Tab-separated table of C-alpha atoms in Angstrom:
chain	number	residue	atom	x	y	z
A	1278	UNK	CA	-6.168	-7.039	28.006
A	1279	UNK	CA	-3.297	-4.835	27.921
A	1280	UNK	CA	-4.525	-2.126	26.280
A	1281	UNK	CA	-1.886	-2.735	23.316
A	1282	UNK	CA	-2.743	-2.981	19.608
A	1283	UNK	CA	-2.112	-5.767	17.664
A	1284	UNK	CA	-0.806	-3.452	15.585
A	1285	UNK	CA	1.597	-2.091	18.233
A	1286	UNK	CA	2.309	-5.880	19.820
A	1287	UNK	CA	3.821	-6.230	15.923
A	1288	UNK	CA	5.954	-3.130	16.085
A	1289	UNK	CA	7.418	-3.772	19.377
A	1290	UNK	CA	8.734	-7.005	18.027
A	1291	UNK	CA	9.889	-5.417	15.390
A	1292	UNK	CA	11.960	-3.046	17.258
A	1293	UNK	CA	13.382	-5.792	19.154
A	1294	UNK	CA	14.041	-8.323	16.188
A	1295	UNK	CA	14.477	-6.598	13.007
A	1296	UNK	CA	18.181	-4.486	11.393
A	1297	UNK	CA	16.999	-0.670	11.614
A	1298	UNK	CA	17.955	0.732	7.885
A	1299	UNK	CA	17.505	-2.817	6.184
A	1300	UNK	CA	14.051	-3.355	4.612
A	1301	UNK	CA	13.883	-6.754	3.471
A	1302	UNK	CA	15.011	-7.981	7.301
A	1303	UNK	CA	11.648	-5.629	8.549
A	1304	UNK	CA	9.620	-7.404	6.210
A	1305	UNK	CA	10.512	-10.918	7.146
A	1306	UNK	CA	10.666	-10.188	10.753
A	1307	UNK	CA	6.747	-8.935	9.948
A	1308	UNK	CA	6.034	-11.881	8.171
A	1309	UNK	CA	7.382	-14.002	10.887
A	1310	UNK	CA	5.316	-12.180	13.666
A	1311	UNK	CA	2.038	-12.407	11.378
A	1312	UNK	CA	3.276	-16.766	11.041
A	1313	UNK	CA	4.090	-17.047	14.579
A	1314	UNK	CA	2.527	-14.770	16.616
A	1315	UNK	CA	-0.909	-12.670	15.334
A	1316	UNK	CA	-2.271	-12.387	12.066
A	1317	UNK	CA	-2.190	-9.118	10.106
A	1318	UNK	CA	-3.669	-8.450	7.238
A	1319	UNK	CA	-0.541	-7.024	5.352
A	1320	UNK	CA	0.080	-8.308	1.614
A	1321	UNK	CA	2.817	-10.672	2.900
A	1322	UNK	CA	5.452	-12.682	0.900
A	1323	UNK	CA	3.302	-14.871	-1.377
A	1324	UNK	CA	1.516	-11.339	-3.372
A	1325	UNK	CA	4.512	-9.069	-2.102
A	1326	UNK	CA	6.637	-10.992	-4.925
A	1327	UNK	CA	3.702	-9.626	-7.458
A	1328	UNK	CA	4.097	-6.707	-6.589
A	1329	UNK	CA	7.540	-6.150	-6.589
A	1330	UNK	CA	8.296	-7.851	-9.958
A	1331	UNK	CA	5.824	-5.343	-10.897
A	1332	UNK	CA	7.253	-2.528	-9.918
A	1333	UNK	CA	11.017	-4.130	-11.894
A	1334	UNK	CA	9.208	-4.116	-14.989
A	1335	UNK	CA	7.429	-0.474	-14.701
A	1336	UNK	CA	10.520	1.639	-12.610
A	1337	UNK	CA	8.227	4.281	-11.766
A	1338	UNK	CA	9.239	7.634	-10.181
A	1339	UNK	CA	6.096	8.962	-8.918
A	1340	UNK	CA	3.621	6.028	-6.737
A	1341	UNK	CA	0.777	5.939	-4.910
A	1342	UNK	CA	-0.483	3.857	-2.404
A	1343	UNK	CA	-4.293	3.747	-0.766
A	1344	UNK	CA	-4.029	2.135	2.845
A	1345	UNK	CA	-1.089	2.379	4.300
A	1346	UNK	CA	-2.312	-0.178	7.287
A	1347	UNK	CA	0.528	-1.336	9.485
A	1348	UNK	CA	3.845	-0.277	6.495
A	1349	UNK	CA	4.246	-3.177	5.165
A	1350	UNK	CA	3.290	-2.667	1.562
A	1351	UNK	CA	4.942	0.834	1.848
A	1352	UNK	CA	8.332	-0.704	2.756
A	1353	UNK	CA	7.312	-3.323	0.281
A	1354	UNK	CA	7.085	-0.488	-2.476
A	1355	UNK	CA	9.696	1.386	-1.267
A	1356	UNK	CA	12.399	-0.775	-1.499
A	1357	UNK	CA	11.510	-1.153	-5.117
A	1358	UNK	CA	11.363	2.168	-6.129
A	1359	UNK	CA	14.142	4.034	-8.759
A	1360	UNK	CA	16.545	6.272	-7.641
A	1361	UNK	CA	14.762	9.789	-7.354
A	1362	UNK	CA	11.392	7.757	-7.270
A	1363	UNK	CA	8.857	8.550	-4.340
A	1364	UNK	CA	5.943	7.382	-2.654
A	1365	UNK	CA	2.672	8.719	-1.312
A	1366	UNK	CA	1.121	6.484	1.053
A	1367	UNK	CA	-2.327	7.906	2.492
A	1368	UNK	CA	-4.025	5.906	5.596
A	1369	UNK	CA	-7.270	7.242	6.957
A	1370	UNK	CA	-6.954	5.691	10.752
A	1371	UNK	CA	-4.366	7.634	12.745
A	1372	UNK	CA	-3.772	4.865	14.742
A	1373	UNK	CA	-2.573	2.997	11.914
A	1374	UNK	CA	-0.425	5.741	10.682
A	1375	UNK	CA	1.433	6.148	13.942
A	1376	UNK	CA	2.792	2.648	13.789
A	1377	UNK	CA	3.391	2.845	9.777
A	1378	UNK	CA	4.818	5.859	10.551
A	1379	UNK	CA	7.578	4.304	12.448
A	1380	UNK	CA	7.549	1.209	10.628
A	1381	UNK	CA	8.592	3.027	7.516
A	1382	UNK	CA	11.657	5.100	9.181
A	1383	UNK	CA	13.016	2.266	10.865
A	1384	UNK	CA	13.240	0.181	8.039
A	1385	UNK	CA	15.233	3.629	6.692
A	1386	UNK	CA	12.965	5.645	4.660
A	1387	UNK	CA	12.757	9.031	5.130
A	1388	UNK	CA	10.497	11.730	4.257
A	1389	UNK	CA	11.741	12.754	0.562
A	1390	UNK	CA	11.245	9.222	-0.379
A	1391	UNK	CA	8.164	8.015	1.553
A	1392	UNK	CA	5.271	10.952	2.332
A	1393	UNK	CA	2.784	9.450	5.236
A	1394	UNK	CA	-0.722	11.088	4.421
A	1395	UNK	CA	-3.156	10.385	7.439
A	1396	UNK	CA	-6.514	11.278	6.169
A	1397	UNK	CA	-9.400	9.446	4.101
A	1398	UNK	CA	-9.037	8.804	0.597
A	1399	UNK	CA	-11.341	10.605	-1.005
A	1400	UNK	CA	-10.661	13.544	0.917
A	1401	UNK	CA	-6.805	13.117	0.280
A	1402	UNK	CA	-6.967	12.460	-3.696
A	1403	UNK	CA	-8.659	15.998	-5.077
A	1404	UNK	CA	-5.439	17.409	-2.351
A	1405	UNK	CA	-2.440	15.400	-3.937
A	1406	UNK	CA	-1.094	17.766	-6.747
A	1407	UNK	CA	-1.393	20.929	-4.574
A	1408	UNK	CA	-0.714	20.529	-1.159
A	1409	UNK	CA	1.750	17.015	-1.482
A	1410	UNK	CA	3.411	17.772	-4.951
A	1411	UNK	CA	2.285	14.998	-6.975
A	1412	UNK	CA	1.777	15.474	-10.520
A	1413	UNK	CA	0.247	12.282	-11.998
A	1414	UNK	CA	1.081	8.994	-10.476
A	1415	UNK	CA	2.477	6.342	-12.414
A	1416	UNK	CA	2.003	3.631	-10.259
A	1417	UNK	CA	-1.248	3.000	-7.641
A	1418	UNK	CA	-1.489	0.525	-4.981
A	1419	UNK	CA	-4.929	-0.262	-3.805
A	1420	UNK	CA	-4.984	-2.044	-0.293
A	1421	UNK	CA	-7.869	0.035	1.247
A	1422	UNK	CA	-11.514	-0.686	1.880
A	1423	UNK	CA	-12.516	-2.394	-1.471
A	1424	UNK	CA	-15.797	-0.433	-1.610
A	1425	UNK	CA	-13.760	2.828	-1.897
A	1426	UNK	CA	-12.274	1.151	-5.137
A	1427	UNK	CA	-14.020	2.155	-8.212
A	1428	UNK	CA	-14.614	5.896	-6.217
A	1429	UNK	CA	-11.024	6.682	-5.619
A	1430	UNK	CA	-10.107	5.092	-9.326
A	1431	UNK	CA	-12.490	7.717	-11.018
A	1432	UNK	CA	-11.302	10.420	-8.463
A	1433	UNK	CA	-7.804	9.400	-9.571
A	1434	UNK	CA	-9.109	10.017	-12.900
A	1435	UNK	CA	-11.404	13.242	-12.543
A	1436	UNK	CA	-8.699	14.950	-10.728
A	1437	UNK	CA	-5.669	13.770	-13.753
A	1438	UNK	CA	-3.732	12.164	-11.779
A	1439	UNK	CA	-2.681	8.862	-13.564
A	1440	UNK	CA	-0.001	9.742	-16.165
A	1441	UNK	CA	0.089	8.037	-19.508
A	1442	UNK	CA	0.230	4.059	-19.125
A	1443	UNK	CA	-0.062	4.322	-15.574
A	1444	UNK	CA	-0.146	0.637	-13.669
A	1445	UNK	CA	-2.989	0.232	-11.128
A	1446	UNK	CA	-2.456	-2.190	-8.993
A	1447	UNK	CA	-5.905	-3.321	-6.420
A	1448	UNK	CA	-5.330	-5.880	-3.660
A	1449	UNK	CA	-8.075	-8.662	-2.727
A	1450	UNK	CA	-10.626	-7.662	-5.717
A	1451	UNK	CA	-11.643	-11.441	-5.824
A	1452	UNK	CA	-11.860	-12.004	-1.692
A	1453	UNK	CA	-13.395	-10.662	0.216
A	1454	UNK	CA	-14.264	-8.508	-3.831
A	1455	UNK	CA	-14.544	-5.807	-5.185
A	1456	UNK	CA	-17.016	-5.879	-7.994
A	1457	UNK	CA	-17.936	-3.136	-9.103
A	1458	UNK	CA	-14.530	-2.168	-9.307
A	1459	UNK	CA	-13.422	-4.838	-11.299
A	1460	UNK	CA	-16.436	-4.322	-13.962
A	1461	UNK	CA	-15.541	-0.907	-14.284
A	1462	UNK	CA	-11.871	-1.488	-15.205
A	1463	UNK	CA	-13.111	-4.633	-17.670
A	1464	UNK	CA	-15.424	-3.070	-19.786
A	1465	UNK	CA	-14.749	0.789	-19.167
A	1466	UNK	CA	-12.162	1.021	-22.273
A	1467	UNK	CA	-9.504	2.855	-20.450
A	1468	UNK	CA	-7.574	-0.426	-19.147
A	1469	UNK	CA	-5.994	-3.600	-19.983
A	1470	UNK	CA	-6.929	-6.111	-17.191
A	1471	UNK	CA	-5.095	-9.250	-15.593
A	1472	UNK	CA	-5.943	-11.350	-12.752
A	1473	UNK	CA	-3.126	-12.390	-10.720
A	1474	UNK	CA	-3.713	-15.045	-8.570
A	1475	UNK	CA	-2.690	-15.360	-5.348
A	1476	UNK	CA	-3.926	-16.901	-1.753
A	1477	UNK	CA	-4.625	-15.126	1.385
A	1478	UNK	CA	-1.785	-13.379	3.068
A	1479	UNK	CA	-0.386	-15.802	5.698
């Protein structure tokens, strides 16, 4: 009714509730709004710990993330990173990137850590080692539309861009599934599989 996005209702609380330059505080004023207030589909506290203890064990200096969304799992991944790590975070609805955008640099990221890339995946992917720098990512985070997950892995792949040993992460491949994703990296001979379980963000 008021012509504001849920998306936008979120950051405006955010702005008036979270500590500018202090990531974790961002996250858990999110996760408060998305308890409280509206639901979001961010990754949220429960899988967020997943993915963080993740990124401890793997330290890697060059990640990328499909579906940026709200900034949530950017910050997320960001606060993890190295030092001298950075992310590429690519969201196809410009919408979205304007508030992820500004979710990012208020929780203190700027642009040599955290690259915004508003466009659609597959369009993005065959772009990333020219015209954004990235070599070969060693760590993906897939939190995009689940059908685009077995095309952007093989793009990934076709265009070189996982390095050696490279950790790929994909978000909700059980609910709501993605299939033929998930066959792919079981029986394709390139990966080593696991099946974290987790429930539904909030």
């Amino acid at each position: 009714l008021t012509g504001v996005s849920r998306e936008q209702r979120a950051f405006q609380y955010l702005l008036a509730h979270a500590i500018p330059g202090d990531p974790r505080h961002v996250l858990q004023t999110f996760d408060q709004w998305c308890y409280r207030r509206e639901h979001l589909s961010s990754v949220g506290p429960v899988k967020g710990r997943i993915v963080e203890r993740l990124l401890y064990e793997r330290a890697p200096l060059r990640v990328l993330e499909l579906g940026t969304y709200c900034g949530y799992g950017t910050v997320l991944l960001a606060q993890g990173l190295p030092a001298g790590a950075r992310l590429y975070t690519v969201e196809a609805d410009p919408r979205h990137a304007a508030v992820a955008e500004k979710v990012i640099r208020l929780a203190g990221f700027q642009e040599q850590t955290v690259e915004l890339i508003v466009g659609r995946s597959e369009e993005v992917i065959p772009r990333l080692r020219e015209q954004h720098g990235l070599p070969k990512a060693d760590f993906v985070f897939m939190d995009h539309r689940k059908r685009c997950y077995l095309r952007d892995l093989q793009l990934l792949e076709s265009h070189r861009l996982l390095a050696e040993g490279a950790t790929v992460l994909a978000d909700n491949v059980l609910f709501p599934g993605a299939p033929r994703f998930l066959q792919y990296a079981k029986t394709c001979g390139k990966y080593r599989c696991k099946v974290h379980r987790a429930s539904l963000e909030y």
